[in-house]
Short mmCIF file of C-alpha atoms in Angstrom, two decimals:
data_model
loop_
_atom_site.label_atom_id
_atom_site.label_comp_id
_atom_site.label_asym_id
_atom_site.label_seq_id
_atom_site.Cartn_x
_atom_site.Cartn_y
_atom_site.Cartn_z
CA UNK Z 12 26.11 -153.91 -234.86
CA UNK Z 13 26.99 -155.09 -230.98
CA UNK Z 14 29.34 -154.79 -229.93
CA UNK Z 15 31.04 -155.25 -226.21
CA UNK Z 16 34.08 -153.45 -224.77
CA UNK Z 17 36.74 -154.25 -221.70
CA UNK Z 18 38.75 -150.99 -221.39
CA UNK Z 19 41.57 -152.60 -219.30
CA UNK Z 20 42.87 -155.76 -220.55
CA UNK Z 21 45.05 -156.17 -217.59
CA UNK Z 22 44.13 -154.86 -213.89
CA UNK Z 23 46.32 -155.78 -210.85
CA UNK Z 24 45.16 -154.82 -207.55
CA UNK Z 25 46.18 -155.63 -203.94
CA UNK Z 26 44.74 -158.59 -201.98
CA UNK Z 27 41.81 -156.72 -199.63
CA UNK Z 28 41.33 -153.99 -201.99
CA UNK Z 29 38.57 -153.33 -204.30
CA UNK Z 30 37.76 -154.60 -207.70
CA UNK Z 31 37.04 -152.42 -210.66
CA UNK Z 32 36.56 -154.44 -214.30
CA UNK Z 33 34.64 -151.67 -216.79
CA UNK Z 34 32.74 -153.15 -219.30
CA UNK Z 35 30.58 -151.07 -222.18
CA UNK Z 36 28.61 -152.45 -224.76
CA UNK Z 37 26.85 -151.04 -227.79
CA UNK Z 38 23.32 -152.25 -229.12
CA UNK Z 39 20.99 -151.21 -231.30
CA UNK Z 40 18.09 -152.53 -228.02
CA UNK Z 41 17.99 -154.06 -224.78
CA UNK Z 42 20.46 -156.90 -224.65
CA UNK Z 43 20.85 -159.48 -221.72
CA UNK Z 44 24.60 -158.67 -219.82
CA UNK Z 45 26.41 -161.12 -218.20
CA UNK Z 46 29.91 -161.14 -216.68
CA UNK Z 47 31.90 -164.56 -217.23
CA UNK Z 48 35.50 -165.84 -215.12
CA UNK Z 49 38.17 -168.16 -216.39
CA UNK Z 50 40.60 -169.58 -214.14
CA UNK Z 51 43.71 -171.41 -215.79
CA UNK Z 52 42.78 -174.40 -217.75
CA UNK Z 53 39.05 -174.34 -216.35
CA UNK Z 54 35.85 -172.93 -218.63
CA UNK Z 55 33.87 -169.98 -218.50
CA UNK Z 56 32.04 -169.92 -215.34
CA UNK Z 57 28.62 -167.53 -214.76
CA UNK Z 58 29.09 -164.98 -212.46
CA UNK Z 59 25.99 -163.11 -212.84
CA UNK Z 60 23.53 -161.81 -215.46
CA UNK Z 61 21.56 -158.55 -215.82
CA UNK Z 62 18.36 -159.06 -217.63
CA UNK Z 63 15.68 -155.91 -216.45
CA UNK Z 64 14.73 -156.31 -213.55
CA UNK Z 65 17.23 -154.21 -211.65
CA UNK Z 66 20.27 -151.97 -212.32
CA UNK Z 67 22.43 -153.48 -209.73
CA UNK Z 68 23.22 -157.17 -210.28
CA UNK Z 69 24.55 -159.37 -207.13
CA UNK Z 70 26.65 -162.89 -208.38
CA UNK Z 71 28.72 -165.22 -206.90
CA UNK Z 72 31.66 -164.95 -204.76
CA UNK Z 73 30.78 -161.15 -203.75
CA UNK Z 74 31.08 -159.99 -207.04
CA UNK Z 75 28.56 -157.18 -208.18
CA UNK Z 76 27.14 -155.42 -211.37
CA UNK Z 77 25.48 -152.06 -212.18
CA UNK Z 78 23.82 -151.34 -215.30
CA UNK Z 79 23.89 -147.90 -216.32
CA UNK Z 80 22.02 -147.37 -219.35
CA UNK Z 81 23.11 -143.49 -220.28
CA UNK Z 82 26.52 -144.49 -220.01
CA UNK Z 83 25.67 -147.94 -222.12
CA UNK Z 84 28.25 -149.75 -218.99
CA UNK Z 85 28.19 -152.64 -217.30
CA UNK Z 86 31.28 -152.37 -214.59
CA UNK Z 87 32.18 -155.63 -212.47
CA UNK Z 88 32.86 -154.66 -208.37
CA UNK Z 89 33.65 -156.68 -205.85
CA UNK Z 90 34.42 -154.70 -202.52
CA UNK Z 91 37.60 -157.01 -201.45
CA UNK Z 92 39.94 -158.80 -203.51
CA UNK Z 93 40.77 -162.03 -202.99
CA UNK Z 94 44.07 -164.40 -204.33
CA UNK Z 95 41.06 -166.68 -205.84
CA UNK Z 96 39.64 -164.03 -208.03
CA UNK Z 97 42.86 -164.24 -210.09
CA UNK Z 98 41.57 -164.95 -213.32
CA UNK Z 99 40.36 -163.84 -216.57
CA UNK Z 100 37.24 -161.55 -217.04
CA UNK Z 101 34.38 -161.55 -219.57
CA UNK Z 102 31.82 -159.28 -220.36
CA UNK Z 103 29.00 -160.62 -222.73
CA UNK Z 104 25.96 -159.54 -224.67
CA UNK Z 105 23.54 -161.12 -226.49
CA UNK Z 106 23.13 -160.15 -229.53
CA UNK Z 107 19.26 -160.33 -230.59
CA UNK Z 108 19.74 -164.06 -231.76
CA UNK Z 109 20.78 -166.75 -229.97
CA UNK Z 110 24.30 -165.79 -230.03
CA UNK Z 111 26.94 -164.39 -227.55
CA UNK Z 112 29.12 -161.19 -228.15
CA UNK Z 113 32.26 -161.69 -226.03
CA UNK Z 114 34.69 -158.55 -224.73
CA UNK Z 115 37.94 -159.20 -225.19
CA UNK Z 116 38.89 -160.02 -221.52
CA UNK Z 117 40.17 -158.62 -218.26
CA UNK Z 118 43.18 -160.52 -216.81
CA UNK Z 119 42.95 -159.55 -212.91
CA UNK Z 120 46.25 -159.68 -211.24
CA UNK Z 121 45.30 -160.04 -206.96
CA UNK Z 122 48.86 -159.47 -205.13
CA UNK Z 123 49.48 -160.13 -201.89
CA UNK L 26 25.51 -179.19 -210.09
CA UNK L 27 24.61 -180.17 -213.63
CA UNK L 28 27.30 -178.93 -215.78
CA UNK L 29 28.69 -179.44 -219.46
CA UNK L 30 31.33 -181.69 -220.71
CA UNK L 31 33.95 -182.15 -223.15
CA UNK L 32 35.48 -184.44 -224.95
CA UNK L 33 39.04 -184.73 -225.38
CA UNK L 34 40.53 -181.89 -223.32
CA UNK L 35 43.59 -181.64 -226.01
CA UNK L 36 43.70 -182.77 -229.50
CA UNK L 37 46.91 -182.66 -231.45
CA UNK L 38 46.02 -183.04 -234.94
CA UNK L 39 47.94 -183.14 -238.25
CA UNK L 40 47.16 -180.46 -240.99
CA UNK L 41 44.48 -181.89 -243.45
CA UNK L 42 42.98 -184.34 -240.98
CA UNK L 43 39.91 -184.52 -239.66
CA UNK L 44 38.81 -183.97 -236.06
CA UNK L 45 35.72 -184.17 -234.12
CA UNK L 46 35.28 -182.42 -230.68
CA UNK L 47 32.56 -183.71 -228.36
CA UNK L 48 30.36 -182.45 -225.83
CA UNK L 49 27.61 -183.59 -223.63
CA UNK L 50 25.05 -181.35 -222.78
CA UNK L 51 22.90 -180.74 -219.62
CA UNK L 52 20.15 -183.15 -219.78
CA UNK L 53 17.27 -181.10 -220.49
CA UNK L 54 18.90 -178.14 -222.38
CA UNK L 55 17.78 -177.76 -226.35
CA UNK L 56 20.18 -175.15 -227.69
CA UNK L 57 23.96 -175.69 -228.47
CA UNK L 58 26.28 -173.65 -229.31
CA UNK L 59 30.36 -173.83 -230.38
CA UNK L 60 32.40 -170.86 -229.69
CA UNK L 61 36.35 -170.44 -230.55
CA UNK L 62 39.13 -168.65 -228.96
CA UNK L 63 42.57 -168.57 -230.72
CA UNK L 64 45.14 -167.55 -228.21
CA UNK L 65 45.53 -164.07 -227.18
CA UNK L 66 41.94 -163.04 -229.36
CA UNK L 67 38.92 -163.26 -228.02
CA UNK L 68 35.90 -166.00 -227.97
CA UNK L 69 34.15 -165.59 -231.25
CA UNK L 70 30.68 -167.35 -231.74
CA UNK L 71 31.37 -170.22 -234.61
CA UNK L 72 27.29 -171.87 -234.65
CA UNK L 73 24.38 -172.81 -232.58
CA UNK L 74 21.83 -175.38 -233.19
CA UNK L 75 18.48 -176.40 -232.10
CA UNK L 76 15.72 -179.07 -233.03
CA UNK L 77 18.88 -180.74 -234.90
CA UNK L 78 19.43 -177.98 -236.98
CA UNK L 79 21.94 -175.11 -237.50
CA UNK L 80 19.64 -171.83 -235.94
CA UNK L 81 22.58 -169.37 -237.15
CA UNK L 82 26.75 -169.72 -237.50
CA UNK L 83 28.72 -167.09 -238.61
CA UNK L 84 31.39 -166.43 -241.20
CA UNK L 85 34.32 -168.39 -239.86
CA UNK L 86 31.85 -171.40 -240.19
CA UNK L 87 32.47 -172.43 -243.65
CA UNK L 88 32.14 -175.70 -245.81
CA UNK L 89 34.98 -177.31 -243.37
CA UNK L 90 32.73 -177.05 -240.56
CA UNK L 91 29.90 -179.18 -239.50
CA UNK L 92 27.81 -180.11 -236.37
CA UNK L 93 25.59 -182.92 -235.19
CA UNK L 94 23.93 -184.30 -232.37
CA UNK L 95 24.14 -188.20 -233.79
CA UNK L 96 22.79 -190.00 -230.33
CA UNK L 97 20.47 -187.14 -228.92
CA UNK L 98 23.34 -186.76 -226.18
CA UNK L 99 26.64 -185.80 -228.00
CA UNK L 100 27.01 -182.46 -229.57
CA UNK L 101 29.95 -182.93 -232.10
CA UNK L 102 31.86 -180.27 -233.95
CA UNK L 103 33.80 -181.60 -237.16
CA UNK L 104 36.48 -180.16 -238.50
CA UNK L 105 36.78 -181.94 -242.28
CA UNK L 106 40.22 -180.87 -243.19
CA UNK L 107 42.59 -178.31 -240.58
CA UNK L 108 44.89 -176.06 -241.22
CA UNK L 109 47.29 -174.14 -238.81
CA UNK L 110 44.95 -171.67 -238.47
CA UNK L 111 42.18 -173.76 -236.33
CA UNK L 112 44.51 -173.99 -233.54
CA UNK L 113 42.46 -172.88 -231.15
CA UNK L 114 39.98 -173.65 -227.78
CA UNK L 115 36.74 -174.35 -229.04
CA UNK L 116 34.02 -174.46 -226.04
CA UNK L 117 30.89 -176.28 -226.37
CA UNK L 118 27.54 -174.04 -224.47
CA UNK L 119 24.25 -175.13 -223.86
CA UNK L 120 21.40 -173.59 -222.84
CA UNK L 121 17.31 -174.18 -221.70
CA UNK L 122 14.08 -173.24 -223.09
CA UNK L 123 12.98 -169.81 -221.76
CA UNK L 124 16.51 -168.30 -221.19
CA UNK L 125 19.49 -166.89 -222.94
CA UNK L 126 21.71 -167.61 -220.53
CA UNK L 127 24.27 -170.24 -221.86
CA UNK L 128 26.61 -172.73 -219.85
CA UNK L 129 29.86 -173.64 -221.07
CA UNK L 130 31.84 -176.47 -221.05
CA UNK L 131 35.70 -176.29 -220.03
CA UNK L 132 36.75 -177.03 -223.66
CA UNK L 133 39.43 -178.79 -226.10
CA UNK L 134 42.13 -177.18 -226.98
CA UNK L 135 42.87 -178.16 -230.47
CA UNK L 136 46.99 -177.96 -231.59
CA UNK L 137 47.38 -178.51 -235.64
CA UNK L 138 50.58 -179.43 -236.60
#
């Protein structure tokens, strides 16, 4: 069965620094990987999606991606933190239907 | 930006009524889909739906559950009879023809008393 992963369910890091979300997922083929953000009270926003094409994924707000299939991962990077990208974190596969397979979440903690 | 909507943001319900959640999707999207998350847990896939028909839902989407597109806008989600347990955000998702990627509304937060 799929299944996704989010090793860190909380990560705090300083405002400036980088950003390191880990994300692995487990499928029987190919799925479609996409990262999701939730700030307070708002929905799940898109912040990028892998499909095929190429290993390292570029999104919004300077936010990054690299599929590694030998390691079955899907990390989120960003190279500076900002107070903005305080929010909650969702990896997601697809799951040979229609349907999505959510990771339970990474709440990122920026500092200042 | 086209983007999904939700109708009401917060429900506060009694136990053994009946609730329906709305959403409007992007105008030229054909799938829909409802997803929960009980606080704390994580967003678990309840149904999706297509050519006004259920395409899959899983096992948290019993008998109590149905869904509907009545006007060819809305997208409802009733809830027959709650219990305590459907406490919960329940996001309405839509998506085009061609792609898997799915856009999701901001959700209602449903409270049963």
């Amino acid at each position: 069965a799929q299944s996704v992963t989010q090793l860190d369910s909380h990560v705090s890091v300083s405002e400036g620094t980088p950003v390191l979300l880990r994300c692995n997922y487990s499928s029987s083929y190919s799925p479609s990987l996409f990262w999701y953000v939730q700030h307070p009270n708002k929905g799940l926003q898109l912040l990028l999606k892998y499909t095929s094409a190429a290993t390292l994924v570029k999104g919004i707000n300077g936010f990054e991606a690299e599929f590694k299939k030998s390691e079955t991962s899907f990390h989120l990077t960003k190279p500076s933190a900002h107070m903005s990208d305080a929010a909650e974190y969702f990896c997601v596969a697809t799951s040979g239907t229609y349907k999505y397979i959510f990771g339970t979440g990474t709440r990122l903690k920026v500092l200042a | 930006e086209p983007e999904v909507t939700q109708t009401p943001s917060h429900q506060v319900t009694q136990m053994g009524q009946e609730v329906i959640l709305r959403c409007v999707p992007i105008s030229n999207h054909l799938y829909f889909y409802w997803y929960r998350q009980i606080l704390g847990q994580k967003v678990e896939f309840l149904v999706s739906f297509y050519n006004n028909e259920i395409s899959e839902k899983s096992e948290i989407f019993d008998d109590q559950f149905s869904v509907e597109r009545p006007d060819g806008s809305n997208f409802t989600l009733k809830i027959r009879s709650t219990k305590l347990e459907d406490s919960a955000m329940y996001f309405c998702a839509t998506s085009g023809v061609g792609t898997d990627t799915q856009y999701f509304g901001p959700g209602t937060r449903l409270t049963v008393l």
